[in-house]
mmCIF file of C-alpha atoms and ligand atoms in Angstrom:
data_model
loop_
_atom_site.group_PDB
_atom_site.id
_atom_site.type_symbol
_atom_site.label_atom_id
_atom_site.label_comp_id
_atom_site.label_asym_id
_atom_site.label_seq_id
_atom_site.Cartn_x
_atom_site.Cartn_y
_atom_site.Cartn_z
ATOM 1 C CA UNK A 1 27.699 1.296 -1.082
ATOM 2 C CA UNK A 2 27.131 -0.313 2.120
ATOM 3 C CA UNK A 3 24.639 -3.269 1.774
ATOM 4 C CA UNK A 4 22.627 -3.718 5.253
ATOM 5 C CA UNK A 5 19.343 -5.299 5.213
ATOM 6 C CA UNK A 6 16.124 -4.052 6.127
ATOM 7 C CA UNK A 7 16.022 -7.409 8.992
ATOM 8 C CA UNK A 8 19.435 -6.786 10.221
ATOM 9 C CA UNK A 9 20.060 -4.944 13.547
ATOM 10 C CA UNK A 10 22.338 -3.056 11.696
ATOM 11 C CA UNK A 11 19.841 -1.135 9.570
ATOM 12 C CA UNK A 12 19.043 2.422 10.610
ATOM 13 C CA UNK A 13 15.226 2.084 9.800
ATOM 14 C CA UNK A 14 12.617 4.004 8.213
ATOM 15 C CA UNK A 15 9.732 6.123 9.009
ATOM 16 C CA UNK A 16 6.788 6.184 7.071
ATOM 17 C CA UNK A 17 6.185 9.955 7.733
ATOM 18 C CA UNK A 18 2.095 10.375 6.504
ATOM 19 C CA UNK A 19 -0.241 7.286 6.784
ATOM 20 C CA UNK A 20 -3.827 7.211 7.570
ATOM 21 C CA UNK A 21 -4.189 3.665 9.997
ATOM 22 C CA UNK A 22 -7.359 5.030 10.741
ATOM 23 C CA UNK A 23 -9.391 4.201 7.596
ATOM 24 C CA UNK A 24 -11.827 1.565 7.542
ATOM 25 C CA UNK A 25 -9.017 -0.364 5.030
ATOM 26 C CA UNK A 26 -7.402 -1.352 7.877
ATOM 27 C CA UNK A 27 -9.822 -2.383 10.604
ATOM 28 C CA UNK A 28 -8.738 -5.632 11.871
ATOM 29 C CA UNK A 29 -5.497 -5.342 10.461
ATOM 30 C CA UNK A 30 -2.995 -4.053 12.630
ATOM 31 C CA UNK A 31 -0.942 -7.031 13.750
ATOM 32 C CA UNK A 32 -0.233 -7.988 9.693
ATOM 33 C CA UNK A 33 0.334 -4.267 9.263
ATOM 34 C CA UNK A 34 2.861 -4.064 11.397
ATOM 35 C CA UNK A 35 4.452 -7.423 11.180
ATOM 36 C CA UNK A 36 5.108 -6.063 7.377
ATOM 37 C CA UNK A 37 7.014 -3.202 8.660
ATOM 38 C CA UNK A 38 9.000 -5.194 10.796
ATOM 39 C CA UNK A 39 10.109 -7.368 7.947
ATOM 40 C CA UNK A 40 10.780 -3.892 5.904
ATOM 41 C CA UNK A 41 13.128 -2.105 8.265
ATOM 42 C CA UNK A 42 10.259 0.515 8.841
ATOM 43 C CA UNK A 43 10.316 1.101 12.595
ATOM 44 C CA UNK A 44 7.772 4.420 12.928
ATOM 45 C CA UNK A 45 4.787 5.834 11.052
ATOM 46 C CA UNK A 46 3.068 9.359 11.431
ATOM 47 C CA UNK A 47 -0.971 8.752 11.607
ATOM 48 C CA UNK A 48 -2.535 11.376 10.123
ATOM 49 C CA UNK A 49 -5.868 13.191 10.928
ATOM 50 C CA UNK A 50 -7.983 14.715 8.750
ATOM 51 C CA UNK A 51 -10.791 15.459 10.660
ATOM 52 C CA UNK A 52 -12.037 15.985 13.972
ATOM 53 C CA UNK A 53 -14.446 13.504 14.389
ATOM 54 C CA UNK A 54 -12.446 11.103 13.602
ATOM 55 C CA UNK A 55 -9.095 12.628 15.321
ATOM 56 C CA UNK A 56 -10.087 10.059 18.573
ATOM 57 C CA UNK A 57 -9.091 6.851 16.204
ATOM 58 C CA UNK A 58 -6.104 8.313 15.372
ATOM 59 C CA UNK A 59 -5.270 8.979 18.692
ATOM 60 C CA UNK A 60 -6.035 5.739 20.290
ATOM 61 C CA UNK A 61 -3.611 4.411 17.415
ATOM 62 C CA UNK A 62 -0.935 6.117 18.204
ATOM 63 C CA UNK A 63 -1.720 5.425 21.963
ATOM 64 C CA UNK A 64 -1.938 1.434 21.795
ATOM 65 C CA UNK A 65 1.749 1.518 20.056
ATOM 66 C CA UNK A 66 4.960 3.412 21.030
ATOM 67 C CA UNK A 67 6.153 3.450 17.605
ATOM 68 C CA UNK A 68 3.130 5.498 16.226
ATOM 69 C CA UNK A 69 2.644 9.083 16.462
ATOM 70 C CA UNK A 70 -0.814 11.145 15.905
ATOM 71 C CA UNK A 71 -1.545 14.532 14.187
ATOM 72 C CA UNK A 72 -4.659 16.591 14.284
ATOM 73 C CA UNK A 73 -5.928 18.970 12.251
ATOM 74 C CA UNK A 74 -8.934 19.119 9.468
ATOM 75 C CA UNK A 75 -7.896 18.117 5.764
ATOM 76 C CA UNK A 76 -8.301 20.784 2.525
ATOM 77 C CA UNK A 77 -10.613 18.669 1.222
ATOM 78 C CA UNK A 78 -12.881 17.989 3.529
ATOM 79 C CA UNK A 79 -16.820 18.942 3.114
ATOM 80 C CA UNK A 80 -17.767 20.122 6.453
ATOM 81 C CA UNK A 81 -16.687 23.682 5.452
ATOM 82 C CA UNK A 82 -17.341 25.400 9.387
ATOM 83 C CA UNK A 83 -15.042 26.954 10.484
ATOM 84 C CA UNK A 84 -12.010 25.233 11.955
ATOM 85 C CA UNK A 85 -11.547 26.372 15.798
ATOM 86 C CA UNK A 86 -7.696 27.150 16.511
ATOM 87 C CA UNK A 87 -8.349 27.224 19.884
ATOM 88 C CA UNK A 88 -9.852 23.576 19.796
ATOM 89 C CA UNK A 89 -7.312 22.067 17.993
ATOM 90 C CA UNK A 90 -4.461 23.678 20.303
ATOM 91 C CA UNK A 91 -6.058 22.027 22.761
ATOM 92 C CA UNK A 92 -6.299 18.851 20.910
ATOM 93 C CA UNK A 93 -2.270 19.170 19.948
ATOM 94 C CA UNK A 94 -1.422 19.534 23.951
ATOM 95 C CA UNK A 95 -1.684 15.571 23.610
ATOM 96 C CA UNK A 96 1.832 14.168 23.678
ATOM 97 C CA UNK A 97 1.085 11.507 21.360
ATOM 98 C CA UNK A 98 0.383 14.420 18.843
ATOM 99 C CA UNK A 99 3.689 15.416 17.387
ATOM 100 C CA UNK A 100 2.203 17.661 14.459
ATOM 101 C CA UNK A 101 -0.835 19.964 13.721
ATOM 102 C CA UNK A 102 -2.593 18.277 9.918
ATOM 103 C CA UNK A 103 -3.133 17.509 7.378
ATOM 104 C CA UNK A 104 -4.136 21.109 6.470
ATOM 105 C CA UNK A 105 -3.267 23.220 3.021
ATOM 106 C CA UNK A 106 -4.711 23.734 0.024
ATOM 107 C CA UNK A 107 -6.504 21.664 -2.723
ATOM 108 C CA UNK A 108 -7.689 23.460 -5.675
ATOM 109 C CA UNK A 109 -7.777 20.060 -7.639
ATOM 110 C CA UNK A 110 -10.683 18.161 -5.528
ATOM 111 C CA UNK A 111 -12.378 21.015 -4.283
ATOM 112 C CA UNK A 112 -13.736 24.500 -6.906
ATOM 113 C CA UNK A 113 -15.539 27.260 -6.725
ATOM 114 C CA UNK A 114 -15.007 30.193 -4.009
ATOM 115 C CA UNK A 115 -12.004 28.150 -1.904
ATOM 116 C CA UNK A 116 -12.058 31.497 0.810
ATOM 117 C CA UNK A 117 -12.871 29.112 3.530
ATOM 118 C CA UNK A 118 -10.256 26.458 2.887
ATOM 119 C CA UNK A 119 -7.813 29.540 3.026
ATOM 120 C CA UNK A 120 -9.201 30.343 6.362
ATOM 121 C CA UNK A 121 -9.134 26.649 7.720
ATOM 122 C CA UNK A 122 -4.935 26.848 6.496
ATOM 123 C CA UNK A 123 -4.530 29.896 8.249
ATOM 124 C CA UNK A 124 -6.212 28.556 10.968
ATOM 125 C CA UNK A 125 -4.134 25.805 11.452
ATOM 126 C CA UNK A 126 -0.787 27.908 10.522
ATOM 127 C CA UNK A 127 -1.868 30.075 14.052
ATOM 128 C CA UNK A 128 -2.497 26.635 16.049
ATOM 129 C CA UNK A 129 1.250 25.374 15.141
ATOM 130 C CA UNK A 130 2.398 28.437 16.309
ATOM 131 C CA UNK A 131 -0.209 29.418 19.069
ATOM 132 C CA UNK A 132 1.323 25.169 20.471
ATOM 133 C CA UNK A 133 4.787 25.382 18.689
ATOM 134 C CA UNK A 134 4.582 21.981 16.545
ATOM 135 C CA UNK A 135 5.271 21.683 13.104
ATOM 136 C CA UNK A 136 2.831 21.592 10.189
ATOM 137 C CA UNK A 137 2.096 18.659 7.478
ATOM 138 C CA UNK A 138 1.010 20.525 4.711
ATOM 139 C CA UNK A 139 -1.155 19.241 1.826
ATOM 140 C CA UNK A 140 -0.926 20.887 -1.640
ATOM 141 C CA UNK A 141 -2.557 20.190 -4.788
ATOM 142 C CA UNK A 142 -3.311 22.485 -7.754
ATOM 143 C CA UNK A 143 -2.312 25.729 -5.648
ATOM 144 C CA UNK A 144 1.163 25.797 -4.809
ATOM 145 C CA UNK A 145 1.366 29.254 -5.192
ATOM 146 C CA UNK A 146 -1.058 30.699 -2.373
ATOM 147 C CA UNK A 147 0.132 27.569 -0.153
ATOM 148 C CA UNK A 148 3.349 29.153 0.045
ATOM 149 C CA UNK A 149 1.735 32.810 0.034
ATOM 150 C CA UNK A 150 -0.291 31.917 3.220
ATOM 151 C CA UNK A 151 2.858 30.344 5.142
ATOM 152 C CA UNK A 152 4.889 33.301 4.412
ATOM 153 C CA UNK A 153 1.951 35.493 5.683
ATOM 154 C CA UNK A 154 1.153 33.309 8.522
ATOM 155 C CA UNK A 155 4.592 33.268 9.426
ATOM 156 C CA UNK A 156 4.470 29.068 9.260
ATOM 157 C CA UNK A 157 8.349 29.037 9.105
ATOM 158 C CA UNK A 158 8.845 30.155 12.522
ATOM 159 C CA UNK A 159 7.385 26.190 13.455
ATOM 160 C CA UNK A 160 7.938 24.467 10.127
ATOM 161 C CA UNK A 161 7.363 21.226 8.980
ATOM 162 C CA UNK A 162 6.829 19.269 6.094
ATOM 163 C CA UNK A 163 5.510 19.588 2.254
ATOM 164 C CA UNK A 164 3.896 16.108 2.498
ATOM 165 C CA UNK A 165 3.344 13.708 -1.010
ATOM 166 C CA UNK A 166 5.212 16.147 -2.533
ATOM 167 C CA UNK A 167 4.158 16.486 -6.600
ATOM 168 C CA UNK A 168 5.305 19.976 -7.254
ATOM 169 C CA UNK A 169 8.276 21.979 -8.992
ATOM 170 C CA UNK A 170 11.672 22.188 -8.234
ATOM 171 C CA UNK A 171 10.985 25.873 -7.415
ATOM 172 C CA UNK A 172 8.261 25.148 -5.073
ATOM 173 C CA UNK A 173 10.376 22.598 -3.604
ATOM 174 C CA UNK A 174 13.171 25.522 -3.335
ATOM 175 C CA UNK A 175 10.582 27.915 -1.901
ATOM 176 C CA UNK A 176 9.467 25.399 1.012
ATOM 177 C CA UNK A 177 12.820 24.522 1.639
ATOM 178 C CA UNK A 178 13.590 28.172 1.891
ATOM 179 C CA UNK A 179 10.953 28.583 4.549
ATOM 180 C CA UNK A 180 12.107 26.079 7.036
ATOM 181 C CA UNK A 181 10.036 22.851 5.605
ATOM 182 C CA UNK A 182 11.097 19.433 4.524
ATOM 183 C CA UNK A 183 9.801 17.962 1.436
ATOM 184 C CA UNK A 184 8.195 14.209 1.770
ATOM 185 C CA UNK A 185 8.291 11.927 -1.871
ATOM 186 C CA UNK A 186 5.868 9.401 -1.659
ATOM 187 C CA UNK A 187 5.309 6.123 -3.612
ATOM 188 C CA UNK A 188 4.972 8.729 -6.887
ATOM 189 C CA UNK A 189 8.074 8.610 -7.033
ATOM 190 C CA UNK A 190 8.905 5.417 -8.095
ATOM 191 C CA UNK A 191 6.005 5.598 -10.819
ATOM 192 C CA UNK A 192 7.923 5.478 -14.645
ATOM 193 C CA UNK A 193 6.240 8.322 -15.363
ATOM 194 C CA UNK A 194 7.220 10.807 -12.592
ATOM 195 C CA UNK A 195 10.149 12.216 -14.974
ATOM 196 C CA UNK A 196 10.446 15.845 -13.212
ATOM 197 C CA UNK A 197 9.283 14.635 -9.688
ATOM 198 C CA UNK A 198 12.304 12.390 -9.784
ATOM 199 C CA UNK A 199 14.821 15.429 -10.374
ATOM 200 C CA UNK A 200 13.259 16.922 -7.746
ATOM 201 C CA UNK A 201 14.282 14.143 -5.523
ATOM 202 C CA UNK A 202 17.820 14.407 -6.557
ATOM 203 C CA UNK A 203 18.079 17.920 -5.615
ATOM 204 C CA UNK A 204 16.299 18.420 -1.996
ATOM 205 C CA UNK A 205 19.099 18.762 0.429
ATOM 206 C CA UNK A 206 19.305 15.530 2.140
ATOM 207 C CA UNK A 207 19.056 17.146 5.657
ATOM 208 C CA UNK A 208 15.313 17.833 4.309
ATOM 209 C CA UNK A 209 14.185 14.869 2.944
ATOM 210 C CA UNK A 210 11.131 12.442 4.719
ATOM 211 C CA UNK A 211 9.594 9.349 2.657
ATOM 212 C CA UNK A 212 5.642 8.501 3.313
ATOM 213 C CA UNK A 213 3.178 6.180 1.768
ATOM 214 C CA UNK A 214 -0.023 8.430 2.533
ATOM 215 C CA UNK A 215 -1.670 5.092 2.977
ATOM 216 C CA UNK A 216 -3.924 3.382 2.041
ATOM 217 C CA UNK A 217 -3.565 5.834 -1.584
ATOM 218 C CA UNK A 218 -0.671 5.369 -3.928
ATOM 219 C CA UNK A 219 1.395 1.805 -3.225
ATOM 220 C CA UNK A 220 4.542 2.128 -4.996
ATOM 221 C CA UNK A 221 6.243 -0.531 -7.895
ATOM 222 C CA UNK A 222 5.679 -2.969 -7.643
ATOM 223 C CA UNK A 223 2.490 -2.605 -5.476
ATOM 224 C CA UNK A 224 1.230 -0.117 -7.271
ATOM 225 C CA UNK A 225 -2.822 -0.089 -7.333
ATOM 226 C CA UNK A 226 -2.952 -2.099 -4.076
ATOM 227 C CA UNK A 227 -4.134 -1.248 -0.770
ATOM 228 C CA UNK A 228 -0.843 0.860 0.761
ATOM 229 C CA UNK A 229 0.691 0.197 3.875
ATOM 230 C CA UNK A 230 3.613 1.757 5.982
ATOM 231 C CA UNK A 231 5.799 -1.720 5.270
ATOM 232 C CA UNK A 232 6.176 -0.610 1.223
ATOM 233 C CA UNK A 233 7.766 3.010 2.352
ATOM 234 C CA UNK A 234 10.959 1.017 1.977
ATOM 235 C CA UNK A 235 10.096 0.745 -1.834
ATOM 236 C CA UNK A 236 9.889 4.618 -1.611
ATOM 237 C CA UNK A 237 13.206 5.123 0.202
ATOM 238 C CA UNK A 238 14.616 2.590 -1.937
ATOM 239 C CA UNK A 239 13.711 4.792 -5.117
ATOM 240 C CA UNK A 240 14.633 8.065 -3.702
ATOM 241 C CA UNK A 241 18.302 6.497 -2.974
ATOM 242 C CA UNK A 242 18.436 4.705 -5.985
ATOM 243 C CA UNK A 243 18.085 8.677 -7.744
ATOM 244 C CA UNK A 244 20.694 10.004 -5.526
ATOM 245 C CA UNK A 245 23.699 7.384 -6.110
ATOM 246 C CA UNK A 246 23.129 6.523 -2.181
ATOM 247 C CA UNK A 247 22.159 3.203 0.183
ATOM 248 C CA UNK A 248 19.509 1.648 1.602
ATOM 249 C CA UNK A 249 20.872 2.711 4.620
ATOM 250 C CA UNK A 250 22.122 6.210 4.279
ATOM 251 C CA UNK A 251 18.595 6.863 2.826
ATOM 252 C CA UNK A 252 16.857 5.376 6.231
ATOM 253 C CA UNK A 253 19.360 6.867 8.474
ATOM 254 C CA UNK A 254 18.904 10.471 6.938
ATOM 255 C CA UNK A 255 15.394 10.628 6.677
ATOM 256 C CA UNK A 256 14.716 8.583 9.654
ATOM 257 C CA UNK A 257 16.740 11.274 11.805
ATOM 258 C CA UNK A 258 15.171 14.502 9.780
ATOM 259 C CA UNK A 259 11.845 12.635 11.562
ATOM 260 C CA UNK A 260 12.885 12.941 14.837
ATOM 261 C CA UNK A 261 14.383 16.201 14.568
ATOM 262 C CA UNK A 262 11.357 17.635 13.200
ATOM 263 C CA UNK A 263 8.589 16.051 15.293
ATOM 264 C CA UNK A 264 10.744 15.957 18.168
ATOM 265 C CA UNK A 265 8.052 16.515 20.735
ATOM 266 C CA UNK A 266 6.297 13.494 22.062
ATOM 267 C CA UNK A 267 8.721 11.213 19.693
ATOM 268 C CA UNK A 268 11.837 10.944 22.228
ATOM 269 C CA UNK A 269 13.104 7.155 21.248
ATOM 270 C CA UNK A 270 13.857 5.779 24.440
HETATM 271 ZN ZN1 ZN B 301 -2.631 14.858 1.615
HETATM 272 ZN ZN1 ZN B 302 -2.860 12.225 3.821
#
């Protein structure tokens, strides 16, 4: 195993592949934010939107720094239940800054009763990815099986994407795979009680793997229960390696290029 640390020029670096900078954790906080993924090897992050209104934050985030990208799209969960407009959030994607149309999916965890318009808003979204030809980040909680029945419907392998803080099955791991997507393990993974999650990392075909933090929500060990930030994916990565017998650095340098190949508009690393 090749031992090559996060500060040396020599490491590949990671991507933190879903964070939300936006949030009101992190006013204020952007030079210690990324000073700490500096000191982590952790050279890009994905901002995620997950809504509208507050898709212009994201943006101007990912337009003050080269080295962060914005999505847009509206999330599962959120209450505003309208109507997503496919058209709008084309035109919203056209941005080059935006690599990726989400966080959109399904969440029958958060969210009951009659779900029909959350279907809608992820079929929506499925039609804008293809209607601009970016990839999707897909959210999935408590309804893996009609998440997968709407991308196969709404053809969402034909842009692809990624299966983002991935908690599901191996077979639902299998079945996104299967479609074109890339499954992201976030800092779940390293929780002692993730047991099956933790075979699933073993298995996904390394050309398919991303690592996120989905911060500020689940810090990995030895953070866990803190605020998350984009410096403690390397805690992820370091996990998911650990499970497969490889580096540090083969981790990085795998999922780190799986980034760039998937959001490849808009992220060309001059
Ligand atoms: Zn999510
Ligand atoms: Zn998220």
């Amino acid at each position: 195993m090749n031992a090559v640390s996060p500060e040396s020029a020599a490491f590949p670096g990671l991507v933190d592949s879903h964070c939300h900078l936006d949030f009101p954790d992190f006013d204020g906080k952007m030079a210690e934010i990324r000073e700490e993924m500096r000191v982590n090897g952790v050279t890009h992050a994905l901002c995620i939107s997950v809504n509208l209104p507050g898709f212009p934050k994201v943006l101007d985030i990912a337009e003050a720094h080269d080295n962060f990208f914005a999505t847009v799209g509206v999330h599962p969960d959120h209450e505003d239940r309208t109507a997503v407009d496919r058209a709008r959030l084309v035109q919203l994607a056209r941005h080059p800054r935006v690599v990726a149309i989400g966080e959109t999916g399904l969440d029958y965890y958060r969210v009951s009763g009659d779900l029909e318009w959350q279907r809608e808003r992820f079929r929506a979204h499925i039609r804008a990815a293809r209607e601009c030809g970016k990839p999707l980040v897909i959210h999935t909680r408590q309804a893996a099986e009609d998440t997968l029945t709407i991308m196969r419907e709404e053809g969402a392998g034909e842009v692809g994407g990624v299966m983002h803080c991935f908690t599901e099955s191996q077979a639902v791991a299998d079945a996104a795979v299967e479609l074109g997507f890339h499954i992201s393990f976030s800092g779940i993974v390293t929780f002692k009680n993730a047991g099956a999650l933790k075979d699933v990392a073993r298995q996904v075909p390394l050309e398919r793997l991303l690592v996120e933090t989905d911060s500020p929500y689940l810090a990995p060990v030895p953070h866990r229960g803190k605020i998350n930030r984009p410096g403690l994916v390397r805690h992820v990565a370091e996990e998911v390696a650990r499970l497969r017998g490889a580096s540090l650095s083969e981790l990085a340098a795998a999922t780190t290029a799986n980034f760039f190949r998937l959001f490849k508009d808009g992220t060309s690393r001059s």
